[in-house]
Coordinates of N, CA and C in Angstrom, one line a residue:
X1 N -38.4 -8.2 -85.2 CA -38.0 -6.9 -85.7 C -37.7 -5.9 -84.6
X2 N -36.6 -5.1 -85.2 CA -36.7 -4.2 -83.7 C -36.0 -2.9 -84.4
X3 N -37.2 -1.8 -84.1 CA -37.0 -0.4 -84.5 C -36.0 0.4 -83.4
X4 N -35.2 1.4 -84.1 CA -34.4 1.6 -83.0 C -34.0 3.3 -83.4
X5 N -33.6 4.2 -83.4 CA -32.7 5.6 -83.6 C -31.8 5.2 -84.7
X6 N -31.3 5.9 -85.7 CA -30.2 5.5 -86.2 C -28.9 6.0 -85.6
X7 N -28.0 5.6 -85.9 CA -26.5 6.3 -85.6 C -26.1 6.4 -86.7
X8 N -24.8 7.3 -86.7 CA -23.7 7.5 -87.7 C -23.2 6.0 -88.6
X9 N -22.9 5.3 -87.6 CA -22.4 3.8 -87.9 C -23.4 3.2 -89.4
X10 N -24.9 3.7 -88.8 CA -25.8 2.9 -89.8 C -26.5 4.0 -91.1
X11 N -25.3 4.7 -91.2 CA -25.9 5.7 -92.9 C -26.1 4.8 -94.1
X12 N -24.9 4.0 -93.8 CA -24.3 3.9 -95.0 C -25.2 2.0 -95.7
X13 N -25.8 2.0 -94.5 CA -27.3 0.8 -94.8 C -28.1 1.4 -94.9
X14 N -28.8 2.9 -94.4 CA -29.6 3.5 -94.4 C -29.5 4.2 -96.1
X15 N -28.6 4.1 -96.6 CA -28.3 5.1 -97.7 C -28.8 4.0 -98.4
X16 N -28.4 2.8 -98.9 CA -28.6 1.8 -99.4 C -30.1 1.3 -99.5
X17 N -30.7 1.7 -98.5 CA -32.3 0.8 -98.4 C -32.6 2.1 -99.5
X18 N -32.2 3.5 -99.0 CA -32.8 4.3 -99.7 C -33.0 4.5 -101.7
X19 N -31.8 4.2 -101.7 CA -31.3 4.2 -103.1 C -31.9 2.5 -103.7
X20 N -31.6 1.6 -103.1 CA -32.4 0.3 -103.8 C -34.1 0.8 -103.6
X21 N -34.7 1.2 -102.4 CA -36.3 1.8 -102.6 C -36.7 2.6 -104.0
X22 N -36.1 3.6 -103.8 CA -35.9 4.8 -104.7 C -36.1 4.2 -106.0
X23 N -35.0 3.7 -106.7 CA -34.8 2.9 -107.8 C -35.9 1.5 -108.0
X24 N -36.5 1.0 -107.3 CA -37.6 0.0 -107.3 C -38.7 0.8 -107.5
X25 N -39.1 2.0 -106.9 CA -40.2 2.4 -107.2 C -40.3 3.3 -108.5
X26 N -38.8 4.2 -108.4 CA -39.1 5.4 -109.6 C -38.1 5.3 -110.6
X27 N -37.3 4.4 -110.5 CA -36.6 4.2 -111.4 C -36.5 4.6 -113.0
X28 N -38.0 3.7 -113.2 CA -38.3 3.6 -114.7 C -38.8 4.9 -114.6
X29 N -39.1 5.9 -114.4 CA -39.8 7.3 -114.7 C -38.5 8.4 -115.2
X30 N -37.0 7.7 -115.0 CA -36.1 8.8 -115.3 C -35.4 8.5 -116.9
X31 N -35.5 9.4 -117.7 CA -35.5 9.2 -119.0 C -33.7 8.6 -119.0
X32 N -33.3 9.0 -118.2 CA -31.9 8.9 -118.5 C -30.8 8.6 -117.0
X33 N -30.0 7.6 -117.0 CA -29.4 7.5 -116.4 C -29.0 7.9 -115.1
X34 N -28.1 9.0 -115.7 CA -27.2 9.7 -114.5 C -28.3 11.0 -114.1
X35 N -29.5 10.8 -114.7 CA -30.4 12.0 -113.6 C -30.8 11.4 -112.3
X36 N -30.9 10.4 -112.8 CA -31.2 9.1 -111.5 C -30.5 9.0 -110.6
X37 N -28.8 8.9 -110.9 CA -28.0 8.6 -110.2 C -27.8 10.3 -109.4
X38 N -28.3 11.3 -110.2 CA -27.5 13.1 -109.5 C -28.9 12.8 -108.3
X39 N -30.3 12.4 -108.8 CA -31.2 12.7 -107.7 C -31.3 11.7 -106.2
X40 N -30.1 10.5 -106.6 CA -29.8 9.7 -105.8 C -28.7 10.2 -105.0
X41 N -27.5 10.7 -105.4 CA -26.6 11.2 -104.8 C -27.1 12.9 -103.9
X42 N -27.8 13.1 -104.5 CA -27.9 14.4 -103.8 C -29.4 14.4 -102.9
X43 N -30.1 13.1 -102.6 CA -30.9 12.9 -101.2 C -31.1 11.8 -101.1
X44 N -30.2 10.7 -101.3 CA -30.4 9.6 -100.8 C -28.9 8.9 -100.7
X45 N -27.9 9.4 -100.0 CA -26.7 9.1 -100.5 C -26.5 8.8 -98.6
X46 N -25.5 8.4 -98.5 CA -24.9 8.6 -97.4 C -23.8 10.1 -96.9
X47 N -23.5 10.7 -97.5 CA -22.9 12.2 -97.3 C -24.3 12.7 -97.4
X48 N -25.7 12.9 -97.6 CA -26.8 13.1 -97.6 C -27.7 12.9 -96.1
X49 N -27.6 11.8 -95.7 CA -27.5 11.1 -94.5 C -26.9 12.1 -93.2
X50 N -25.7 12.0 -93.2 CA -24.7 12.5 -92.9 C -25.0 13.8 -92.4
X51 N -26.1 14.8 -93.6 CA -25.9 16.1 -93.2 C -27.2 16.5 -92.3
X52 N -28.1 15.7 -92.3 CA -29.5 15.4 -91.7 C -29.3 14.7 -90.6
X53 N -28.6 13.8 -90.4 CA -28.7 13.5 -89.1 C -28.7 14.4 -88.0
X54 N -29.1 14.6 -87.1 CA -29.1 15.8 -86.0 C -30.1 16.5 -85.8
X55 N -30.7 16.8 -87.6 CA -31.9 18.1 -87.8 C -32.3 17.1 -87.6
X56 N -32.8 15.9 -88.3 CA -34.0 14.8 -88.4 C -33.8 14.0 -87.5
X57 N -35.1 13.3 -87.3 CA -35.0 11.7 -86.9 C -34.8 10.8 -87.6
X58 N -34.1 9.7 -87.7 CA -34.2 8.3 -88.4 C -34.6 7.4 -87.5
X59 N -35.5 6.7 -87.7 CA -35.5 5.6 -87.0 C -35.2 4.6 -87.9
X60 N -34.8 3.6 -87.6 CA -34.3 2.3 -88.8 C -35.0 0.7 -88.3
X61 N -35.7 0.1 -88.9 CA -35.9 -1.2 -88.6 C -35.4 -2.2 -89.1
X62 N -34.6 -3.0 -88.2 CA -33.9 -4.1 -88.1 C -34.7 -5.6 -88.3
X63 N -34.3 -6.2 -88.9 CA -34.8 -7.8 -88.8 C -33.3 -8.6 -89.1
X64 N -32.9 -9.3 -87.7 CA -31.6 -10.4 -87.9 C -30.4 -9.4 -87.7
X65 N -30.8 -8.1 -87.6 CA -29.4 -7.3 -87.2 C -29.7 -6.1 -88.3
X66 N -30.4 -6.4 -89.5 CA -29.8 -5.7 -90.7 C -30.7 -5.1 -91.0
X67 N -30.6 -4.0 -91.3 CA -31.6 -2.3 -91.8 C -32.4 -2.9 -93.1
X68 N -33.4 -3.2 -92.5 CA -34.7 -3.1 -93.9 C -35.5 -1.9 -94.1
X69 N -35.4 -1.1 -93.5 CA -36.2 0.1 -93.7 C -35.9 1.4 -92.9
X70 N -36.4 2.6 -93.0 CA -36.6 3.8 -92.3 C -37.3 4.7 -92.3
X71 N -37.6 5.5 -91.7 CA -38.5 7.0 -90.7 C -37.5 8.0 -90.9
X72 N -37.6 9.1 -91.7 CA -37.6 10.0 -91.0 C -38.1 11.3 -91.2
X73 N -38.0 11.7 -89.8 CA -38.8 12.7 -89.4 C -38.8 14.1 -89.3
X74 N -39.1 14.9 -88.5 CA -38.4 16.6 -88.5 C -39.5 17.9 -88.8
X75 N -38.3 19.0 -88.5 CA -39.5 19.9 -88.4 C -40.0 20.2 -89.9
X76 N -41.2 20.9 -90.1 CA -41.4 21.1 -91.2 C -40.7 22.0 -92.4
X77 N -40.6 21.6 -93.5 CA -40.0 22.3 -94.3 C -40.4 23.8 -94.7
X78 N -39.5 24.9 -95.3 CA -40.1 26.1 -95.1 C -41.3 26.0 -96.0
X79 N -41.1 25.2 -97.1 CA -42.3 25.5 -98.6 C -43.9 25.2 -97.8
X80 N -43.9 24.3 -96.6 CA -45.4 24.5 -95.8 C -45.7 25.4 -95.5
X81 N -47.2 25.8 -96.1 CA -47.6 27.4 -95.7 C -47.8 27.6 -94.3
X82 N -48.7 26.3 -94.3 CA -49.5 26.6 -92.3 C -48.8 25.6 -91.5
X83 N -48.0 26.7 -90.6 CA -47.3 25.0 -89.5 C -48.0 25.5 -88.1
X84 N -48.0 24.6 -87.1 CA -48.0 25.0 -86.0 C -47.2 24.5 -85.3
X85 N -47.1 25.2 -83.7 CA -45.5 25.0 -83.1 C -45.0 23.5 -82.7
X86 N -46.2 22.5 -82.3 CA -45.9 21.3 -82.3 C -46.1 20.1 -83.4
X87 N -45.9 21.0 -84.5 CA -46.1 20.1 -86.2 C -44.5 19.3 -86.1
X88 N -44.5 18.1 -87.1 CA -43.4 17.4 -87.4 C -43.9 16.9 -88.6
X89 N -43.2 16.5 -89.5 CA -42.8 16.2 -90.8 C -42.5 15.0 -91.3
X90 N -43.3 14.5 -91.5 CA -42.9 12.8 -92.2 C -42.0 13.2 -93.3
X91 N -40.9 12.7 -93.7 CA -40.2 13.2 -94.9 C -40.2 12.2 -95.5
X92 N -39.8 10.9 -95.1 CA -39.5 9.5 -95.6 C -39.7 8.0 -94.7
X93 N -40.4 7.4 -96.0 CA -40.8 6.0 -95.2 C -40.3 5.0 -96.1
X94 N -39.3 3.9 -95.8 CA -38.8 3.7 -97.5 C -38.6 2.0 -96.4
X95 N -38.5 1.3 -97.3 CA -38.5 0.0 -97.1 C -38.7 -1.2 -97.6
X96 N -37.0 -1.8 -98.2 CA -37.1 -2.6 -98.9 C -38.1 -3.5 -99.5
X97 N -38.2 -3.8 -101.0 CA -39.6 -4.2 -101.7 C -40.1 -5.8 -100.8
X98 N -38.6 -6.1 -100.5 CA -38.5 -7.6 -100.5 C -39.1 -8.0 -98.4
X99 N -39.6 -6.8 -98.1 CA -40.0 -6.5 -96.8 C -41.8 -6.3 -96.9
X100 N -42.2 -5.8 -98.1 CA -43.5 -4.9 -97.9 C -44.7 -5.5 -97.5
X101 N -45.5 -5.6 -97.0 CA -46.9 -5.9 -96.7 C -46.6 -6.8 -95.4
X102 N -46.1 -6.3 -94.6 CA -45.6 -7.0 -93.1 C -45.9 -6.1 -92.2
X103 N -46.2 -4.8 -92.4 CA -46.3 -3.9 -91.8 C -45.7 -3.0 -90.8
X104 N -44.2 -3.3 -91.2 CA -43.1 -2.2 -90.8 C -43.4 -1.0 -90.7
X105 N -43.7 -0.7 -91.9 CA -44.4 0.9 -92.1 C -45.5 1.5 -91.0
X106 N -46.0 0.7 -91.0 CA -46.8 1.4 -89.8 C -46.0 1.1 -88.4
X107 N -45.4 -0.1 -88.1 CA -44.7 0.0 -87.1 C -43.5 1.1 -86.8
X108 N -42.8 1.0 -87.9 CA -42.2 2.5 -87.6 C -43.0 4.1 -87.8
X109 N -44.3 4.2 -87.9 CA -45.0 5.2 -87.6 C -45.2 5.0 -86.5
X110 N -45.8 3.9 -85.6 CA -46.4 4.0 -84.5 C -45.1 4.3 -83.5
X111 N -43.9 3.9 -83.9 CA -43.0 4.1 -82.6 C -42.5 5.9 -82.7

């Protein structure tokens, strides 16, 4: 496995782990369709991606070349009441179902 930065190049895998995650975990909680698909497109999309890269970190973990998962990171959001000046922000840890209990997740926390 090998954790790495994302690039531009890799949104559009990174959008994908997100949106197959997304949908494996919460899927069945959305009464209807296209709510799914608006809350998919508007933070887990690759134009989504796209607008975060820069503010955030991604990190992306690779196994055989191909994005099973991601990190990312950043400063904290304004809705946190108490930050301090060296705080950072887990926002997302998402990683394909067909990956879980191998312990990616923590590997890409630890890096």
């Amino acid at each position: 496995m090998n954790i790495r930065s994302a690039e531009k190049k890799d949104l559009a895998l990174v959008a994908h782990v997100a949106k197959t995650s997304y949908e494996d975990a919460f899927g069945e909680y959305f009464n209807f369709k296209d709510e799914l698909e608006a809350e998919i497109q508007e933070n887990r999309s690759e134009k989504y991606f796209e607008s975060v890269l820069g503010k955030d970190d991604i990190l992306v973990a690779e196994v055989d070349e191909k994005i099973i998962g991601y990190l990312q990171f950043g400063e904290p959001s304004s809705d946190i009441q108490r930050v301090l000046v060296d705080d950072i922000q887990l926002k997302r840890l998402y990683i394909l179902a067909s990956f879980h209990n191998r312990g990616i997740g923590s590997k890409l926390i630890d890096s």
